[in-house]
Amino acid sequence: MLTALLALGTAFGLCCLVWVIYGWLVLGGARGSGVSVRLSAAGNGVKAEATLRALGWLAATGLLNARVEVTDDGLTEEGRARLLRAARGKPHILIRRPQPDSEHR
């Protein structure tokens, strides 16, 4: 039983390693190329927070090297606080307030 669990764990570990190496090879040319991700956030910011976590996971594995710009498109105070907590300590994440619309002036 222990041997089967060790074999299963080893197989799973190898699959994960192959997946990360494959991603690293496929995305190798995109590293350092100035990729920018723009994200619109509204309401309580739960969906935007989940997206930031997913992007953070990709960055932690080395598969993504991008600057993330989050635009406040109607966040509540709670939502803005949630995103500021999610971005704390991550200099590649920038949260912007909406710019006044210059067409209506």
Tab-separated table of N, CA, C and O in Angstrom:
chain	number	residue	atom	x	y	z
A	1	MET	N	0.823	-1.196	0.000
A	1	MET	CA	0.000	0.000	0.000
A	1	MET	C	0.870	1.265	0.000
A	1	MET	O	0.605	2.194	-0.744
A	2	LEU	N	1.895	1.275	0.834
A	2	LEU	CA	2.795	2.418	0.901
A	2	LEU	C	3.548	2.597	-0.417
A	2	LEU	O	3.734	3.716	-0.882
A	3	THR	N	3.930	1.494	-1.019
A	3	THR	CA	4.636	1.557	-2.300
A	3	THR	C	3.740	2.167	-3.380
A	3	THR	O	4.193	2.979	-4.185
A	4	ALA	N	2.476	1.803	-3.378
A	4	ALA	CA	1.542	2.344	-4.366
A	4	ALA	C	1.358	3.854	-4.162
A	4	ALA	O	1.318	4.614	-5.130
A	5	LEU	N	1.244	4.293	-2.915
A	5	LEU	CA	1.108	5.716	-2.637
A	5	LEU	C	2.349	6.489	-3.040
A	5	LEU	O	2.264	7.591	-3.594
A	6	LEU	N	3.529	5.931	-2.779
A	6	LEU	CA	4.775	6.577	-3.186
A	6	LEU	C	4.882	6.666	-4.706
A	6	LEU	O	5.319	7.680	-5.253
A	7	ALA	N	4.478	5.602	-5.383
A	7	ALA	CA	4.514	5.600	-6.845
A	7	ALA	C	3.546	6.644	-7.404
A	7	ALA	O	3.874	7.382	-8.342
A	8	LEU	N	2.352	6.729	-6.811
A	8	LEU	CA	1.374	7.705	-7.256
A	8	LEU	C	1.868	9.130	-7.005
A	8	LEU	O	1.756	10.004	-7.869
A	9	GLY	N	2.443	9.366	-5.845
A	9	GLY	CA	2.989	10.689	-5.530
A	9	GLY	C	4.134	11.067	-6.450
A	9	GLY	O	4.243	12.214	-6.892
A	10	THR	N	4.988	10.113	-6.759
A	10	THR	CA	6.104	10.356	-7.666
A	10	THR	C	5.599	10.674	-9.077
A	10	THR	O	6.087	11.605	-9.719
A	11	ALA	N	4.616	9.921	-9.537
A	11	ALA	CA	4.050	10.166	-10.867
A	11	ALA	C	3.406	11.549	-10.925
A	11	ALA	O	3.588	12.285	-11.907
A	12	PHE	N	2.683	11.924	-9.880
A	12	PHE	CA	2.054	13.232	-9.838
A	12	PHE	C	3.115	14.338	-9.838
A	12	PHE	O	2.998	15.322	-10.556
A	13	GLY	N	4.154	14.173	-9.051
A	13	GLY	CA	5.239	15.152	-8.997
A	13	GLY	C	5.925	15.318	-10.338
A	13	GLY	O	6.231	16.437	-10.755
A	14	LEU	N	6.166	14.211	-11.027
A	14	LEU	CA	6.793	14.276	-12.347
A	14	LEU	C	5.889	14.976	-13.361
A	14	LEU	O	6.366	15.758	-14.189
A	15	CYS	N	4.587	14.697	-13.285
A	15	CYS	CA	3.652	15.373	-14.192
A	15	CYS	C	3.666	16.882	-13.949
A	15	CYS	O	3.668	17.674	-14.899
A	16	CYS	N	3.668	17.291	-12.694
A	16	CYS	CA	3.714	18.718	-12.369
A	16	CYS	C	5.011	19.348	-12.868
A	16	CYS	O	5.001	20.450	-13.425
A	17	LEU	N	6.112	18.655	-12.681
A	17	LEU	CA	7.400	19.169	-13.136
A	17	LEU	C	7.426	19.316	-14.658
A	17	LEU	O	7.870	20.337	-15.188
A	18	VAL	N	6.930	18.331	-15.370
A	18	VAL	CA	6.885	18.391	-16.834
A	18	VAL	C	5.990	19.540	-17.278
A	18	VAL	O	6.322	20.272	-18.217
A	19	TRP	N	4.864	19.751	-16.594
A	19	TRP	CA	3.943	20.827	-16.939
A	19	TRP	C	4.595	22.199	-16.765
A	19	TRP	O	4.491	23.062	-17.633
A	20	VAL	N	5.319	22.389	-15.678
A	20	VAL	CA	5.991	23.667	-15.433
A	20	VAL	C	7.109	23.890	-16.446
A	20	VAL	O	7.263	24.980	-16.993
A	21	ILE	N	7.889	22.860	-16.731
A	21	ILE	CA	8.977	22.983	-17.711
A	21	ILE	C	8.406	23.272	-19.101
A	21	ILE	O	8.923	24.121	-19.832
A	22	TYR	N	7.321	22.594	-19.452
A	22	TYR	CA	6.680	22.836	-20.747
A	22	TYR	C	6.217	24.295	-20.846
A	22	TYR	O	6.458	24.970	-21.852
A	23	GLY	N	5.552	24.778	-19.813
A	23	GLY	CA	5.113	26.174	-19.799
A	23	GLY	C	6.278	27.130	-19.878
A	23	GLY	O	6.218	28.155	-20.562
A	24	TRP	N	7.351	26.820	-19.177
A	24	TRP	CA	8.541	27.666	-19.200
A	24	TRP	C	9.133	27.721	-20.607
A	24	TRP	O	9.529	28.785	-21.081
A	25	LEU	N	9.162	26.595	-21.294
A	25	LEU	CA	9.703	26.561	-22.655
A	25	LEU	C	8.789	27.273	-23.642
A	25	LEU	O	9.250	28.015	-24.514
A	26	VAL	N	7.487	27.059	-23.524
A	26	VAL	CA	6.544	27.676	-24.451
A	26	VAL	C	6.528	29.191	-24.285
A	26	VAL	O	6.509	29.941	-25.253
A	27	LEU	N	6.550	29.659	-23.036
A	27	LEU	CA	6.476	31.089	-22.771
A	27	LEU	C	7.847	31.738	-22.620
A	27	LEU	O	7.928	32.901	-22.231
A	28	GLY	N	8.891	31.037	-22.940
A	28	GLY	CA	10.241	31.557	-22.756
A	28	GLY	C	10.493	32.868	-23.468
A	28	GLY	O	11.155	33.754	-22.944
A	29	GLY	N	9.951	33.053	-24.645
A	29	GLY	CA	10.167	34.278	-25.401
A	29	GLY	C	9.400	35.470	-24.851
A	29	GLY	O	9.727	36.606	-25.132
A	30	ALA	N	8.374	35.216	-24.047
A	30	ALA	CA	7.551	36.311	-23.529
A	30	ALA	C	8.147	36.935	-22.274
A	30	ALA	O	7.731	37.999	-21.869
A	31	ARG	N	9.108	36.278	-21.656
A	31	ARG	CA	9.690	36.813	-20.423
A	31	ARG	C	10.423	38.107	-20.685
A	31	ARG	O	11.221	38.201	-21.602
A	32	GLY	N	10.110	39.121	-19.899
A	32	GLY	CA	10.817	40.388	-20.003
A	32	GLY	C	10.446	41.204	-21.221
A	32	GLY	O	11.139	42.133	-21.568
A	33	SER	N	9.347	40.860	-21.865
A	33	SER	CA	8.992	41.569	-23.094
A	33	SER	C	8.019	42.714	-22.857
A	33	SER	O	7.454	43.239	-23.801
A	34	GLY	N	7.809	43.095	-21.614
A	34	GLY	CA	6.942	44.222	-21.325
A	34	GLY	C	5.471	43.913	-21.449
A	34	GLY	O	4.693	44.754	-21.869
A	35	VAL	N	5.060	42.717	-21.091
A	35	VAL	CA	3.659	42.333	-21.143
A	35	VAL	C	2.903	43.099	-20.064
A	35	VAL	O	3.371	43.238	-18.939
A	36	SER	N	1.723	43.599	-20.414
A	36	SER	CA	0.889	44.334	-19.467
A	36	SER	C	-0.509	43.730	-19.467
A	36	SER	O	-1.086	43.508	-20.527
A	37	VAL	N	-1.032	43.458	-18.280
A	37	VAL	CA	-2.378	42.907	-18.131
A	37	VAL	C	-3.252	44.004	-17.541
A	37	VAL	O	-2.912	44.578	-16.514
A	38	ARG	N	-4.366	44.302	-18.199
A	38	ARG	CA	-5.304	45.308	-17.697
A	38	ARG	C	-6.552	44.602	-17.209
A	38	ARG	O	-7.129	43.786	-17.916
A	39	LEU	N	-6.963	44.971	-16.007
A	39	LEU	CA	-8.088	44.326	-15.358
A	39	LEU	C	-9.054	45.398	-14.864
A	39	LEU	O	-8.630	46.367	-14.245
A	40	SER	N	-10.322	45.240	-15.157
A	40	SER	CA	-11.339	46.171	-14.695
A	40	SER	C	-12.015	45.566	-13.471
A	40	SER	O	-12.398	44.400	-13.490
A	41	ALA	N	-12.170	46.361	-12.401
A	41	ALA	CA	-12.755	45.857	-11.166
A	41	ALA	C	-13.923	46.721	-10.740
A	41	ALA	O	-13.844	47.946	-10.792
A	42	ALA	N	-15.001	46.070	-10.329
A	42	ALA	CA	-16.188	46.793	-9.866
A	42	ALA	C	-16.813	46.030	-8.703
A	42	ALA	O	-16.493	44.868	-8.464
A	43	GLY	N	-17.693	46.716	-7.978
A	43	GLY	CA	-18.414	46.082	-6.878
A	43	GLY	C	-17.509	45.777	-5.698
A	43	GLY	O	-16.676	46.594	-5.315
A	44	ASN	N	-17.666	44.576	-5.162
A	44	ASN	CA	-16.876	44.212	-3.975
A	44	ASN	C	-15.498	43.656	-4.318
A	44	ASN	O	-14.738	43.312	-3.426
A	45	GLY	N	-15.155	43.528	-5.584
A	45	GLY	CA	-13.816	43.153	-6.010
A	45	GLY	C	-13.448	41.689	-5.849
A	45	GLY	O	-12.288	41.323	-6.004
A	46	VAL	N	-14.427	40.823	-5.576
A	46	VAL	CA	-14.128	39.409	-5.357
A	46	VAL	C	-13.568	38.763	-6.621
A	46	VAL	O	-12.576	38.033	-6.568
A	47	LYS	N	-14.193	39.038	-7.765
A	47	LYS	CA	-13.710	38.436	-9.022
A	47	LYS	C	-12.321	38.949	-9.380
A	47	LYS	O	-11.465	38.192	-9.833
A	48	ALA	N	-12.095	40.247	-9.184
A	48	ALA	CA	-10.776	40.809	-9.485
A	48	ALA	C	-9.722	40.239	-8.546
A	48	ALA	O	-8.597	39.973	-8.964
A	49	GLU	N	-10.079	40.025	-7.285
A	49	GLU	CA	-9.134	39.440	-6.337
A	49	GLU	C	-8.755	38.024	-6.756
A	49	GLU	O	-7.584	37.642	-6.709
A	50	ALA	N	-9.744	37.247	-7.207
A	50	ALA	CA	-9.472	35.885	-7.674
A	50	ALA	C	-8.557	35.907	-8.899
A	50	ALA	O	-7.639	35.085	-9.016
A	51	THR	N	-8.779	36.864	-9.784
A	51	THR	CA	-7.922	36.988	-10.967
A	51	THR	C	-6.502	37.365	-10.565
A	51	THR	O	-5.534	36.825	-11.112
A	52	LEU	N	-6.363	38.269	-9.596
A	52	LEU	CA	-5.030	38.646	-9.110
A	52	LEU	C	-4.320	37.451	-8.480
A	52	LEU	O	-3.114	37.267	-8.652
A	53	ARG	N	-5.081	36.614	-7.747
A	53	ARG	CA	-4.472	35.411	-7.165
A	53	ARG	C	-3.989	34.456	-8.257
A	53	ARG	O	-2.908	33.877	-8.159
A	54	ALA	N	-4.801	34.292	-9.316
A	54	ALA	CA	-4.409	33.410	-10.424
A	54	ALA	C	-3.167	33.939	-11.130
A	54	ALA	O	-2.239	33.182	-11.439
A	55	LEU	N	-3.134	35.248	-11.369
A	55	LEU	CA	-1.955	35.848	-12.008
A	55	LEU	C	-0.735	35.731	-11.102
A	55	LEU	O	0.380	35.518	-11.579
A	56	GLY	N	-0.955	35.874	-9.788
A	56	GLY	CA	0.139	35.708	-8.834
A	56	GLY	C	0.700	34.303	-8.858
A	56	GLY	O	1.906	34.096	-8.739
A	57	TRP	N	-0.178	33.317	-9.012
A	57	TRP	CA	0.275	31.924	-9.082
A	57	TRP	C	1.125	31.716	-10.337
A	57	TRP	O	2.179	31.079	-10.282
A	58	LEU	N	0.681	32.276	-11.460
A	58	LEU	CA	1.462	32.154	-12.688
A	58	LEU	C	2.821	32.834	-12.542
A	58	LEU	O	3.836	32.326	-13.010
A	59	ALA	N	2.839	33.986	-11.881
A	59	ALA	CA	4.100	34.701	-11.672
A	59	ALA	C	5.018	33.914	-10.737
A	59	ALA	O	6.230	33.867	-10.946
A	60	ALA	N	4.453	33.291	-9.709
A	60	ALA	CA	5.262	32.520	-8.755
A	60	ALA	C	5.905	31.304	-9.403
A	60	ALA	O	7.008	30.910	-9.027
A	61	THR	N	5.240	30.717	-10.389
A	61	THR	CA	5.818	29.562	-11.080
A	61	THR	C	6.788	29.976	-12.175
A	61	THR	O	7.420	29.135	-12.786
A	62	GLY	N	6.858	31.291	-12.449
A	62	GLY	CA	7.769	31.770	-13.479
A	62	GLY	C	7.183	31.734	-14.873
A	62	GLY	O	7.882	31.982	-15.848
A	63	LEU	N	5.896	31.431	-14.977
A	63	LEU	CA	5.269	31.347	-16.293
A	63	LEU	C	4.779	32.697	-16.805
A	63	LEU	O	4.439	32.823	-17.969
A	64	LEU	N	4.720	33.696	-15.923
A	64	LEU	CA	4.237	35.002	-16.337
A	64	LEU	C	5.093	36.080	-15.695
A	64	LEU	O	5.325	36.063	-14.497
A	65	ASN	N	5.550	36.991	-16.522
A	65	ASN	CA	6.278	38.150	-16.032
A	65	ASN	C	5.582	39.364	-16.636
A	65	ASN	O	5.861	39.758	-17.753
A	66	ALA	N	4.605	39.893	-15.894
A	66	ALA	CA	3.784	40.965	-16.450
A	66	ALA	C	3.486	42.012	-15.400
A	66	ALA	O	3.474	41.739	-14.212
A	67	ARG	N	3.229	43.193	-15.887
A	67	ARG	CA	2.748	44.277	-15.036
A	67	ARG	C	1.222	44.227	-15.091
A	67	ARG	O	0.633	44.078	-16.161
A	68	VAL	N	0.579	44.338	-13.938
A	68	VAL	CA	-0.878	44.247	-13.859
A	68	VAL	C	-1.436	45.606	-13.461
A	68	VAL	O	-1.042	46.167	-12.442
A	69	GLU	N	-2.333	46.132	-14.272
A	69	GLU	CA	-3.002	47.396	-13.990
A	69	GLU	C	-4.478	47.120	-13.734
A	69	GLU	O	-5.173	46.619	-14.608
A	70	VAL	N	-4.932	47.428	-12.530
A	70	VAL	CA	-6.337	47.240	-12.165
A	70	VAL	C	-7.006	48.602	-12.174
A	70	VAL	O	-6.567	49.519	-11.484
A	71	THR	N	-8.059	48.753	-12.970
A	71	THR	CA	-8.800	50.006	-13.039
A	71	THR	C	-10.039	49.904	-12.170
A	71	THR	O	-10.814	48.962	-12.284
A	72	ASP	N	-10.204	50.872	-11.304
A	72	ASP	CA	-11.367	50.961	-10.421
A	72	ASP	C	-12.551	51.472	-11.242
A	72	ASP	O	-12.641	52.648	-11.550
A	73	ASP	N	-13.448	50.575	-11.615
A	73	ASP	CA	-14.641	50.944	-12.385
A	73	ASP	C	-15.887	50.811	-11.524
A	73	ASP	O	-16.856	50.156	-11.901
A	74	GLY	N	-15.829	51.417	-10.342
A	74	GLY	CA	-16.979	51.384	-9.457
A	74	GLY	C	-16.821	50.432	-8.284
A	74	GLY	O	-17.785	49.794	-7.875
A	75	LEU	N	-15.627	50.338	-7.742
A	75	LEU	CA	-15.410	49.499	-6.564
A	75	LEU	C	-16.030	50.152	-5.330
A	75	LEU	O	-15.998	51.373	-5.181
A	76	THR	N	-16.564	49.324	-4.467
A	76	THR	CA	-17.009	49.819	-3.176
A	76	THR	C	-15.768	50.030	-2.310
A	76	THR	O	-14.660	49.624	-2.683
A	77	GLU	N	-15.946	50.665	-1.163
A	77	GLU	CA	-14.808	50.856	-0.246
A	77	GLU	C	-14.254	49.506	0.179
A	77	GLU	O	-13.037	49.326	0.275
A	78	GLU	N	-15.151	48.549	0.424
A	78	GLU	CA	-14.719	47.199	0.797
A	78	GLU	C	-13.923	46.552	-0.339
A	78	GLU	O	-12.886	45.921	-0.119
A	79	GLY	N	-14.410	46.724	-1.563
A	79	GLY	CA	-13.727	46.148	-2.722
A	79	GLY	C	-12.356	46.761	-2.938
A	79	GLY	O	-11.390	46.052	-3.231
A	80	ARG	N	-12.267	48.074	-2.792
A	80	ARG	CA	-10.966	48.741	-2.948
A	80	ARG	C	-9.998	48.267	-1.876
A	80	ARG	O	-8.836	47.988	-2.162
A	81	ALA	N	-10.472	48.147	-0.625
A	81	ALA	CA	-9.612	47.658	0.462
A	81	ALA	C	-9.165	46.224	0.195
A	81	ALA	O	-8.005	45.866	0.434
A	82	ARG	N	-10.064	45.402	-0.347
A	82	ARG	CA	-9.739	44.008	-0.663
A	82	ARG	C	-8.609	43.939	-1.696
A	82	ARG	O	-7.654	43.181	-1.542
A	83	LEU	N	-8.711	44.762	-2.745
A	83	LEU	CA	-7.691	44.738	-3.794
A	83	LEU	C	-6.371	45.338	-3.315
A	83	LEU	O	-5.300	44.880	-3.709
A	84	LEU	N	-6.442	46.350	-2.464
A	84	LEU	CA	-5.209	46.913	-1.915
A	84	LEU	C	-4.486	45.879	-1.053
A	84	LEU	O	-3.260	45.790	-1.083
A	85	ARG	N	-5.240	45.079	-0.289
A	85	ARG	CA	-4.621	43.998	0.495
A	85	ARG	C	-4.004	42.951	-0.424
A	85	ARG	O	-2.913	42.453	-0.170
A	86	ALA	N	-4.708	42.619	-1.507
A	86	ALA	CA	-4.204	41.600	-2.442
A	86	ALA	C	-2.940	42.075	-3.155
A	86	ALA	O	-2.083	41.272	-3.505
A	87	ALA	N	-2.820	43.394	-3.359
A	87	ALA	CA	-1.674	43.945	-4.087
A	87	ALA	C	-0.517	44.321	-3.164
A	87	ALA	O	0.569	44.643	-3.650
A	88	ARG	N	-0.732	44.274	-1.854
A	88	ARG	CA	0.314	44.678	-0.905
A	88	ARG	C	1.563	43.816	-1.090
A	88	ARG	O	1.498	42.598	-1.153
A	89	GLY	N	2.695	44.488	-1.224
A	89	GLY	CA	3.974	43.788	-1.370
A	89	GLY	C	4.248	43.282	-2.769
A	89	GLY	O	5.196	42.549	-2.981
A	90	LYS	N	3.413	43.653	-3.714
A	90	LYS	CA	3.598	43.215	-5.102
A	90	LYS	C	3.739	44.450	-5.983
A	90	LYS	O	2.748	45.008	-6.450
A	91	PRO	N	4.971	44.885	-6.226
A	91	PRO	CA	5.175	46.138	-6.970
A	91	PRO	C	4.722	46.085	-8.424
A	91	PRO	O	4.552	47.124	-9.048
A	92	HIS	N	4.499	44.899	-8.971
A	92	HIS	CA	4.067	44.801	-10.369
A	92	HIS	C	2.561	45.012	-10.528
A	92	HIS	O	2.057	45.049	-11.640
A	93	ILE	N	1.821	45.179	-9.395
A	93	ILE	CA	0.380	45.410	-9.454
A	93	ILE	C	0.102	46.871	-9.123
A	93	ILE	O	0.522	47.373	-8.088
A	94	LEU	N	-0.625	47.541	-10.015
A	94	LEU	CA	-0.975	48.946	-9.841
A	94	LEU	C	-2.489	49.079	-9.883
A	94	LEU	O	-3.139	48.596	-10.812
A	95	ILE	N	-3.058	49.708	-8.866
A	95	ILE	CA	-4.504	49.920	-8.825
A	95	ILE	C	-4.755	51.398	-9.108
A	95	ILE	O	-4.267	52.263	-8.391
A	96	ARG	N	-5.513	51.669	-10.166
A	96	ARG	CA	-5.773	53.042	-10.604
A	96	ARG	C	-7.227	53.412	-10.357
A	96	ARG	O	-8.119	52.616	-10.561
A	97	ARG	N	-7.403	54.656	-9.979
A	97	ARG	CA	-8.761	55.211	-9.899
A	97	ARG	C	-9.185	55.578	-11.325
A	97	ARG	O	-8.341	55.875	-12.168
A	98	PRO	N	-10.474	55.578	-11.606
A	98	PRO	CA	-10.903	55.938	-12.975
A	98	PRO	C	-10.552	57.373	-13.298
A	98	PRO	O	-10.631	58.255	-12.443
A	99	GLN	N	-10.137	57.606	-14.528
A	99	GLN	CA	-9.788	58.942	-15.001
A	99	GLN	C	-11.075	59.660	-15.399
A	99	GLN	O	-11.973	59.069	-15.959
A	100	PRO	N	-11.156	60.957	-15.107
A	100	PRO	CA	-12.336	61.700	-15.558
A	100	PRO	C	-12.440	61.663	-17.075
A	100	PRO	O	-11.432	61.755	-17.764
A	101	ASP	N	-13.629	61.524	-17.560
A	101	ASP	CA	-13.851	61.437	-19.000
A	101	ASP	C	-13.675	62.805	-19.635
A	101	ASP	O	-14.431	63.729	-19.356
A	102	SER	N	-12.678	62.948	-20.494
A	102	SER	CA	-12.363	64.252	-21.092
A	102	SER	C	-13.353	64.639	-22.196
A	102	SER	O	-13.397	65.777	-22.603
A	103	GLU	N	-14.156	63.688	-22.701
A	103	GLU	CA	-15.092	64.003	-23.782
A	103	GLU	C	-16.265	64.855	-23.300
A	103	GLU	O	-16.858	65.566	-24.074
A	104	HIS	N	-16.599	64.776	-22.020
A	104	HIS	CA	-17.768	65.479	-21.504
A	104	HIS	C	-17.451	66.872	-21.027
A	104	HIS	O	-18.281	67.525	-20.442
A	105	ARG	N	-16.273	67.371	-21.243
A	105	ARG	CA	-15.897	68.718	-20.798
A	105	ARG	C	-16.183	69.736	-21.850
A	105	ARG	O	-16.247	69.564	-22.976
